[in-house]
Amino acid sequence: MTEDTLTGYQKLGARVFKPALVLALVGAMTGIVGWLANRRGDVVIGDGLMTAAGVATGVGVTAALFAWAGYRVGRRLESASGRRDREQAARVWQLTILPMAMLAMTAAAMLAAERMVHGAADGLEWATAAVPALYALLLPVMVMNWDAHARKMRKYLDDELIRAMQARAIIAAFFVLMTGACGVYLLGLWRADWAVIALPAVLWAAASTASLRFAWLSRSYDG
C-alpha cells in the first residue's frame, strides 16, 4: 500500500462527506413534505415522497459514515507500521463502521416490511425490505475473512489470535440471534405481522454483534 493510497482514503472521505450530508438533509426535508402531503390527503404524492426520502436519507447517511470512516482509516493507516498492521487496522475500521451504516437501512427495511404485510408495498419497498437478508450474511463473512479481499490478504489477516477472536465474535452473535429469534417467534404467536416487521432488527443485531465484538477484541489486544 503506497503513500498515495493512504492519502487517497483521506481525500475521498473529505470529498464525499459534505455531499452525503446534503443528500441526507434533502431526504429528511422530502420526508417532511411527504408527511405533510399525507396529512392533506394527497396519499399517492405523500407516499411517493416518503419512499424517496427514505432511500435518499439512507444513502446519504451511509455515504457520510463511510466517508468519515475513510478519513479515519487513512489517519490510522498512516500511523500503522507494517503491511500486516495496516491491513488489520483497515479491516477493524470496516467492521466498526458497517453496522452503524446499516442501521439506517434496517430502519428503512422495517418500514418497508410494514407496508408489505399490509399489502401496500411497491417494487422499491420489496427491494428495501430484502436488504437485511444480504448484510446479515455480509458482516459474518467479513468477520471470518471469507470475502474476496480478505482471501487475497490471507497472510496478513489470518493467524491464531485472529481465529480466536473470530470464534468469540461468532459465538456472541449466535446467542444474540437465538435470543432475538425466540423473541420474534413468541411475538409472532400473538401478532405475525409485528414479527415480520421486527425480523430486520434481529438480523441487524446479530450481524452487528459479530462485527463489533471482533472489532472490540482486536482493539483490546492492540492495547
PDB file of C-alpha atoms in Angstrom:
ATOM      1  CA  MET A   1       0.000   0.000   0.000  1.00  0.00           C
ATOM      2  CA  THR A   2       1.579   3.254  -1.129  1.00  0.00           C
ATOM      3  CA  GLU A   3       1.509   6.690   0.483  1.00  0.00           C
ATOM      4  CA  ASP A   4      -0.708   7.859  -2.392  1.00  0.00           C
ATOM      5  CA  THR A   5      -3.216   5.174  -1.439  1.00  0.00           C
ATOM      6  CA  LEU A   6      -3.118   6.188   2.209  1.00  0.00           C
ATOM      7  CA  THR A   7      -3.665   9.841   1.326  1.00  0.00           C
ATOM      8  CA  GLY A   8      -6.440   8.755  -1.053  1.00  0.00           C
ATOM      9  CA  TYR A   9      -8.533   7.427   1.823  1.00  0.00           C
ATOM     10  CA  GLN A  10      -8.478  10.860   3.442  1.00  0.00           C
ATOM     11  CA  LYS A  11      -9.110  12.755   0.197  1.00  0.00           C
ATOM     12  CA  LEU A  12     -12.048  10.527  -0.697  1.00  0.00           C
ATOM     13  CA  GLY A  13     -13.543  10.913   2.773  1.00  0.00           C
ATOM     14  CA  ALA A  14     -13.236  14.708   2.690  1.00  0.00           C
ATOM     15  CA  ARG A  15     -14.691  14.872  -0.843  1.00  0.00           C
ATOM     16  CA  VAL A  16     -17.738  12.688  -0.152  1.00  0.00           C
ATOM     17  CA  PHE A  17     -18.670  13.719   3.398  1.00  0.00           C
ATOM     18  CA  LYS A  18     -20.345  17.100   2.718  1.00  0.00           C
ATOM     19  CA  PRO A  19     -22.369  15.998  -0.351  1.00  0.00           C
ATOM     20  CA  ALA A  20     -23.525  12.952   1.600  1.00  0.00           C
ATOM     21  CA  LEU A  21     -24.745  15.133   4.453  1.00  0.00           C
ATOM     22  CA  VAL A  22     -26.572  17.374   1.959  1.00  0.00           C
ATOM     23  CA  LEU A  23     -28.261  14.314   0.438  1.00  0.00           C
ATOM     24  CA  ALA A  24     -29.335  13.107   3.888  1.00  0.00           C
ATOM     25  CA  LEU A  25     -30.716  16.576   4.713  1.00  0.00           C
ATOM     26  CA  VAL A  26     -32.616  16.777   1.425  1.00  0.00           C
ATOM     27  CA  GLY A  27     -34.019  13.319   2.108  1.00  0.00           C
ATOM     28  CA  ALA A  28     -35.185  14.364   5.567  1.00  0.00           C
ATOM     29  CA  MET A  29     -36.836  17.512   4.193  1.00  0.00           C
ATOM     30  CA  THR A  30     -38.523  15.490   1.442  1.00  0.00           C
ATOM     31  CA  GLY A  31     -39.866  13.150   4.099  1.00  0.00           C
ATOM     32  CA  ILE A  32     -41.393  16.088   5.952  1.00  0.00           C
ATOM     33  CA  VAL A  33     -43.050  17.308   2.738  1.00  0.00           C
ATOM     34  CA  GLY A  34     -44.401  13.811   2.100  1.00  0.00           C
ATOM     35  CA  TRP A  35     -45.775  13.612   5.632  1.00  0.00           C
ATOM     36  CA  LEU A  36     -47.496  16.974   5.196  1.00  0.00           C
ATOM     37  CA  ALA A  37     -48.923  15.795   1.876  1.00  0.00           C
ATOM     38  CA  ASN A  38     -50.372  12.748   3.607  1.00  0.00           C
ATOM     39  CA  ARG A  39     -51.926  14.964   6.237  1.00  0.00           C
ATOM     40  CA  ARG A  40     -53.619  16.981   3.472  1.00  0.00           C
ATOM     41  CA  GLY A  41     -54.995  13.807   1.905  1.00  0.00           C
ATOM     42  CA  ASP A  42     -52.601  13.557  -1.072  1.00  0.00           C
ATOM     43  CA  VAL A  43     -51.749   9.956  -0.211  1.00  0.00           C
ATOM     44  CA  VAL A  44     -50.152   8.983  -3.547  1.00  0.00           C
ATOM     45  CA  ILE A  45     -47.864  12.018  -3.589  1.00  0.00           C
ATOM     46  CA  GLY A  46     -47.124  11.711   0.122  1.00  0.00           C
ATOM     47  CA  ASP A  47     -46.227   8.019  -0.037  1.00  0.00           C
ATOM     48  CA  GLY A  48     -44.038   8.584  -3.104  1.00  0.00           C
ATOM     49  CA  LEU A  49     -42.165  11.433  -1.446  1.00  0.00           C
ATOM     50  CA  MET A  50     -41.708   9.497   1.792  1.00  0.00           C
ATOM     51  CA  THR A  51     -40.360   6.455  -0.068  1.00  0.00           C
ATOM     52  CA  ALA A  52     -37.904   8.642  -1.989  1.00  0.00           C
ATOM     53  CA  ALA A  53     -36.987  10.372   1.256  1.00  0.00           C
ATOM     54  CA  GLY A  54     -36.206   7.067   2.962  1.00  0.00           C
ATOM     55  CA  VAL A  55     -33.932   5.982   0.134  1.00  0.00           C
ATOM     56  CA  ALA A  56     -32.159   9.360  -0.089  1.00  0.00           C
ATOM     57  CA  THR A  57     -31.681   9.638   3.667  1.00  0.00           C
ATOM     58  CA  GLY A  58     -30.417   6.073   3.950  1.00  0.00           C
ATOM     59  CA  VAL A  59     -27.948   6.523   1.096  1.00  0.00           C
ATOM     60  CA  GLY A  60     -26.814   9.915   2.428  1.00  0.00           C
ATOM     61  CA  VAL A  61     -26.257   8.705   5.982  1.00  0.00           C
ATOM     62  CA  THR A  62     -24.488   5.560   4.780  1.00  0.00           C
ATOM     63  CA  ALA A  63     -22.218   7.549   2.441  1.00  0.00           C
ATOM     64  CA  ALA A  64     -21.436  10.068   5.186  1.00  0.00           C
ATOM     65  CA  LEU A  65     -20.476   7.318   7.613  1.00  0.00           C
ATOM     66  CA  PHE A  66     -18.267   5.651   5.008  1.00  0.00           C
ATOM     67  CA  ALA A  67     -16.639   8.975   4.177  1.00  0.00           C
ATOM     68  CA  TRP A  68     -15.930   9.634   7.847  1.00  0.00           C
ATOM     69  CA  ALA A  69     -14.585   6.103   8.216  1.00  0.00           C
ATOM     70  CA  GLY A  70     -12.419   6.534   5.122  1.00  0.00           C
ATOM     71  CA  TYR A  71     -10.813   9.629   6.584  1.00  0.00           C
ATOM     72  CA  ARG A  72     -10.210   7.904   9.913  1.00  0.00           C
ATOM     73  CA  VAL A  73      -8.846   4.811   8.174  1.00  0.00           C
ATOM     74  CA  GLY A  74      -6.376   6.997   6.303  1.00  0.00           C
ATOM     75  CA  ARG A  75      -5.180   8.509   9.577  1.00  0.00           C
ATOM     76  CA  ARG A  76      -4.947   5.093  11.214  1.00  0.00           C
ATOM     77  CA  LEU A  77      -3.093   3.502   8.315  1.00  0.00           C
ATOM     78  CA  GLU A  78      -0.557   6.305   8.189  1.00  0.00           C
ATOM     79  CA  SER A  79       0.370   5.655  11.811  1.00  0.00           C
ATOM     80  CA  ALA A  80       0.495   1.865  11.445  1.00  0.00           C
ATOM     81  CA  SER A  81       3.869   0.218  10.900  1.00  0.00           C
ATOM     82  CA  GLY A  82       3.993  -2.706   8.503  1.00  0.00           C
ATOM     83  CA  ARG A  83       1.611  -4.149   5.959  1.00  0.00           C
ATOM     84  CA  ARG A  84       0.029  -6.573   8.450  1.00  0.00           C
ATOM     85  CA  ASP A  85      -0.826  -3.757  10.857  1.00  0.00           C
ATOM     86  CA  ARG A  86      -2.272  -1.641   8.064  1.00  0.00           C
ATOM     87  CA  GLU A  87      -4.480  -4.395   6.663  1.00  0.00           C
ATOM     88  CA  GLN A  88      -5.743  -5.396  10.097  1.00  0.00           C
ATOM     89  CA  ALA A  89      -6.441  -1.772  11.043  1.00  0.00           C
ATOM     90  CA  ALA A  90      -8.422  -1.269   7.840  1.00  0.00           C
ATOM     91  CA  ARG A  91     -10.471  -4.412   8.481  1.00  0.00           C
ATOM     92  CA  VAL A  92     -11.260  -3.338  12.056  1.00  0.00           C
ATOM     93  CA  TRP A  93     -12.487   0.071  10.834  1.00  0.00           C
ATOM     94  CA  GLN A  94     -14.673  -1.598   8.220  1.00  0.00           C
ATOM     95  CA  LEU A  95     -16.233  -3.853  10.841  1.00  0.00           C
ATOM     96  CA  THR A  96     -16.789  -0.879  13.139  1.00  0.00           C
ATOM     97  CA  ILE A  97     -18.468   1.425  10.632  1.00  0.00           C
ATOM     98  CA  LEU A  98     -20.592  -1.049   8.642  1.00  0.00           C
ATOM     99  CA  PRO A  99     -23.068  -1.835  11.472  1.00  0.00           C
ATOM    100  CA  MET A 100     -23.680   1.879  12.024  1.00  0.00           C
ATOM    101  CA  ALA A 101     -24.153   2.483   8.312  1.00  0.00           C
ATOM    102  CA  MET A 102     -26.544  -0.460   8.064  1.00  0.00           C
ATOM    103  CA  LEU A 103     -28.675   0.770  10.965  1.00  0.00           C
ATOM    104  CA  ALA A 104     -30.318   3.362   8.691  1.00  0.00           C
ATOM    105  CA  MET A 105     -31.042   0.690   6.096  1.00  0.00           C
ATOM    106  CA  THR A 106     -32.506  -1.540   8.818  1.00  0.00           C
ATOM    107  CA  ALA A 107     -34.959   1.180   9.813  1.00  0.00           C
ATOM    108  CA  ALA A 108     -35.947   1.645   6.156  1.00  0.00           C
ATOM    109  CA  ALA A 109     -36.380  -2.129   5.773  1.00  0.00           C
ATOM    110  CA  MET A 110     -38.690  -2.286   8.798  1.00  0.00           C
ATOM    111  CA  LEU A 111     -40.857   0.490   7.355  1.00  0.00           C
ATOM    112  CA  ALA A 112     -40.941  -1.311   4.002  1.00  0.00           C
ATOM    113  CA  ALA A 113     -41.821  -4.601   5.706  1.00  0.00           C
ATOM    114  CA  GLU A 114     -44.703  -2.895   7.494  1.00  0.00           C
ATOM    115  CA  ARG A 115     -46.149  -1.728   4.177  1.00  0.00           C
ATOM    116  CA  MET A 116     -45.618  -5.184   2.682  1.00  0.00           C
ATOM    117  CA  VAL A 117     -47.519  -7.041   5.391  1.00  0.00           C
ATOM    118  CA  HIS A 118     -50.391  -4.597   4.936  1.00  0.00           C
ATOM    119  CA  GLY A 119     -50.397  -5.058   1.154  1.00  0.00           C
ATOM    120  CA  ALA A 120     -49.360  -1.502   0.295  1.00  0.00           C
ATOM    121  CA  ALA A 121     -45.772  -2.029  -0.913  1.00  0.00           C
ATOM    122  CA  ASP A 122     -44.348  -1.282  -4.352  1.00  0.00           C
ATOM    123  CA  GLY A 123     -41.304  -2.748  -6.102  1.00  0.00           C
ATOM    124  CA  LEU A 124     -38.808  -0.418  -4.421  1.00  0.00           C
ATOM    125  CA  GLU A 125     -40.087  -1.334  -0.972  1.00  0.00           C
ATOM    126  CA  TRP A 126     -39.779  -5.040  -1.756  1.00  0.00           C
ATOM    127  CA  ALA A 127     -36.112  -4.471  -2.562  1.00  0.00           C
ATOM    128  CA  THR A 128     -35.601  -2.324   0.542  1.00  0.00           C
ATOM    129  CA  ALA A 129     -37.150  -4.984   2.770  1.00  0.00           C
ATOM    130  CA  ALA A 130     -34.807  -7.639   1.335  1.00  0.00           C
ATOM    131  CA  VAL A 131     -31.591  -5.731   2.124  1.00  0.00           C
ATOM    132  CA  PRO A 132     -31.221  -7.021   5.742  1.00  0.00           C
ATOM    133  CA  ALA A 133     -31.005 -10.581   4.473  1.00  0.00           C
ATOM    134  CA  LEU A 134     -27.912  -9.587   2.474  1.00  0.00           C
ATOM    135  CA  TYR A 135     -25.941  -7.723   5.117  1.00  0.00           C
ATOM    136  CA  ALA A 136     -26.902 -10.247   7.801  1.00  0.00           C
ATOM    137  CA  LEU A 137     -24.651 -12.585   5.813  1.00  0.00           C
ATOM    138  CA  LEU A 138     -22.108  -9.964   4.713  1.00  0.00           C
ATOM    139  CA  LEU A 139     -20.888  -8.974   8.186  1.00  0.00           C
ATOM    140  CA  PRO A 140     -20.194 -12.529   9.466  1.00  0.00           C
ATOM    141  CA  VAL A 141     -18.487 -13.316   6.146  1.00  0.00           C
ATOM    142  CA  MET A 142     -16.206 -10.313   6.680  1.00  0.00           C
ATOM    143  CA  VAL A 143     -15.566 -11.273  10.311  1.00  0.00           C
ATOM    144  CA  MET A 144     -14.472 -14.727   9.176  1.00  0.00           C
ATOM    145  CA  ASN A 145     -12.349 -13.214   6.354  1.00  0.00           C
ATOM    146  CA  TRP A 146     -14.217 -15.181   3.702  1.00  0.00           C
ATOM    147  CA  ASP A 147     -14.739 -12.201   1.385  1.00  0.00           C
ATOM    148  CA  ALA A 148     -12.669 -11.778  -1.781  1.00  0.00           C
ATOM    149  CA  HIS A 149     -10.346  -9.066  -0.420  1.00  0.00           C
ATOM    150  CA  ALA A 150      -9.620 -10.995   2.779  1.00  0.00           C
ATOM    151  CA  ARG A 151      -8.774 -14.131   0.828  1.00  0.00           C
ATOM    152  CA  LYS A 152      -6.238 -12.165  -1.191  1.00  0.00           C
ATOM    153  CA  MET A 153      -4.753 -10.732   2.019  1.00  0.00           C
ATOM    154  CA  ARG A 154      -4.938 -14.014   3.936  1.00  0.00           C
ATOM    155  CA  LYS A 155      -1.291 -13.916   5.041  1.00  0.00           C
ATOM    156  CA  TYR A 156      -1.919 -10.553   6.734  1.00  0.00           C
ATOM    157  CA  LEU A 157      -5.362 -11.276   8.174  1.00  0.00           C
ATOM    158  CA  ASP A 158      -5.082 -14.854   9.411  1.00  0.00           C
ATOM    159  CA  ASP A 159      -3.251 -16.026  12.498  1.00  0.00           C
ATOM    160  CA  GLU A 160      -4.014 -17.917  15.702  1.00  0.00           C
ATOM    161  CA  LEU A 161      -5.086 -14.813  17.633  1.00  0.00           C
ATOM    162  CA  ILE A 162      -7.424 -13.643  14.858  1.00  0.00           C
ATOM    163  CA  ARG A 163      -9.029 -17.085  14.669  1.00  0.00           C
ATOM    164  CA  ALA A 164      -9.656 -16.998  18.429  1.00  0.00           C
ATOM    165  CA  MET A 165     -11.271 -13.559  18.128  1.00  0.00           C
ATOM    166  CA  GLN A 166     -13.395 -14.748  15.213  1.00  0.00           C
ATOM    167  CA  ALA A 167     -14.700 -17.660  17.275  1.00  0.00           C
ATOM    168  CA  ARG A 168     -15.621 -15.418  20.206  1.00  0.00           C
ATOM    169  CA  ALA A 169     -17.339 -12.906  17.911  1.00  0.00           C
ATOM    170  CA  ILE A 170     -19.417 -15.545  16.122  1.00  0.00           C
ATOM    171  CA  ILE A 171     -20.418 -17.204  19.411  1.00  0.00           C
ATOM    172  CA  ALA A 172     -21.648 -13.859  20.751  1.00  0.00           C
ATOM    173  CA  ALA A 173     -23.613 -13.258  17.543  1.00  0.00           C
ATOM    174  CA  PHE A 174     -25.138 -16.742  17.756  1.00  0.00           C
ATOM    175  CA  PHE A 175     -26.565 -16.090  21.216  1.00  0.00           C
ATOM    176  CA  VAL A 176     -27.950 -12.714  20.117  1.00  0.00           C
ATOM    177  CA  LEU A 177     -29.531 -14.351  17.064  1.00  0.00           C
ATOM    178  CA  MET A 178     -31.084 -17.167  19.112  1.00  0.00           C
ATOM    179  CA  THR A 179     -32.443 -14.744  21.709  1.00  0.00           C
ATOM    180  CA  GLY A 180     -33.896 -12.497  19.022  1.00  0.00           C
ATOM    181  CA  ALA A 181     -35.343 -15.421  17.061  1.00  0.00           C
ATOM    182  CA  CYS A 182     -37.049 -16.787  20.181  1.00  0.00           C
ATOM    183  CA  GLY A 183     -38.451 -13.341  20.944  1.00  0.00           C
ATOM    184  CA  VAL A 184     -39.748 -12.874  17.400  1.00  0.00           C
ATOM    185  CA  TYR A 185     -41.290 -16.366  17.424  1.00  0.00           C
ATOM    186  CA  LEU A 186     -43.198 -15.615  20.634  1.00  0.00           C
ATOM    187  CA  LEU A 187     -44.247 -12.242  19.215  1.00  0.00           C
ATOM    188  CA  GLY A 188     -45.421 -13.978  16.035  1.00  0.00           C
ATOM    189  CA  LEU A 189     -47.732 -16.243  18.009  1.00  0.00           C
ATOM    190  CA  TRP A 190     -49.599 -13.123  19.039  1.00  0.00           C
ATOM    191  CA  ARG A 191     -49.043 -10.763  16.070  1.00  0.00           C
ATOM    192  CA  ALA A 192     -47.500 -12.385  12.999  1.00  0.00           C
ATOM    193  CA  ASP A 193     -47.246  -9.056  11.176  1.00  0.00           C
ATOM    194  CA  TRP A 194     -45.226  -7.495  14.016  1.00  0.00           C
ATOM    195  CA  ALA A 195     -42.863 -10.484  13.956  1.00  0.00           C
ATOM    196  CA  VAL A 196     -42.091  -9.936  10.260  1.00  0.00           C
ATOM    197  CA  ILE A 197     -41.515  -6.230  10.857  1.00  0.00           C
ATOM    198  CA  ALA A 198     -39.162  -6.968  13.781  1.00  0.00           C
ATOM    199  CA  LEU A 199     -37.018  -9.504  11.917  1.00  0.00           C
ATOM    200  CA  PRO A 200     -34.719  -6.943  10.212  1.00  0.00           C
ATOM    201  CA  ALA A 201     -33.796  -5.579  13.656  1.00  0.00           C
ATOM    202  CA  VAL A 202     -32.935  -9.080  14.885  1.00  0.00           C
ATOM    203  CA  LEU A 203     -30.779  -9.763  11.826  1.00  0.00           C
ATOM    204  CA  TRP A 204     -29.009  -6.420  12.252  1.00  0.00           C
ATOM    205  CA  ALA A 205     -28.402  -7.032  15.962  1.00  0.00           C
ATOM    206  CA  ALA A 206     -26.893 -10.475  15.399  1.00  0.00           C
ATOM    207  CA  ALA A 207     -24.695  -9.462  12.469  1.00  0.00           C
ATOM    208  CA  SER A 208     -23.572  -6.279  14.205  1.00  0.00           C
ATOM    209  CA  THR A 209     -22.695  -8.212  17.348  1.00  0.00           C
ATOM    210  CA  ALA A 210     -20.275 -10.370  15.375  1.00  0.00           C
ATOM    211  CA  SER A 211     -18.763  -7.337  13.663  1.00  0.00           C
ATOM    212  CA  LEU A 212     -18.449  -5.050  16.699  1.00  0.00           C
ATOM    213  CA  ARG A 213     -17.349  -7.827  19.046  1.00  0.00           C
ATOM    214  CA  PHE A 214     -14.470  -8.696  16.715  1.00  0.00           C
ATOM    215  CA  ALA A 215     -13.516  -5.025  16.352  1.00  0.00           C
ATOM    216  CA  TRP A 216     -13.618  -4.514  20.132  1.00  0.00           C
ATOM    217  CA  LEU A 217     -11.488  -7.606  20.780  1.00  0.00           C
ATOM    218  CA  SER A 218      -8.977  -6.508  18.164  1.00  0.00           C
ATOM    219  CA  ARG A 219      -8.654  -3.068  19.739  1.00  0.00           C
ATOM    220  CA  SER A 220      -8.337  -4.610  23.204  1.00  0.00           C
ATOM    221  CA  TYR A 221      -5.467  -6.850  22.150  1.00  0.00           C
ATOM    222  CA  ASP A 222      -3.771  -3.952  20.394  1.00  0.00           C
ATOM    223  CA  GLY A 223      -3.840  -2.081  23.685  1.00  0.00           C
TER     224      GLY A 223
END
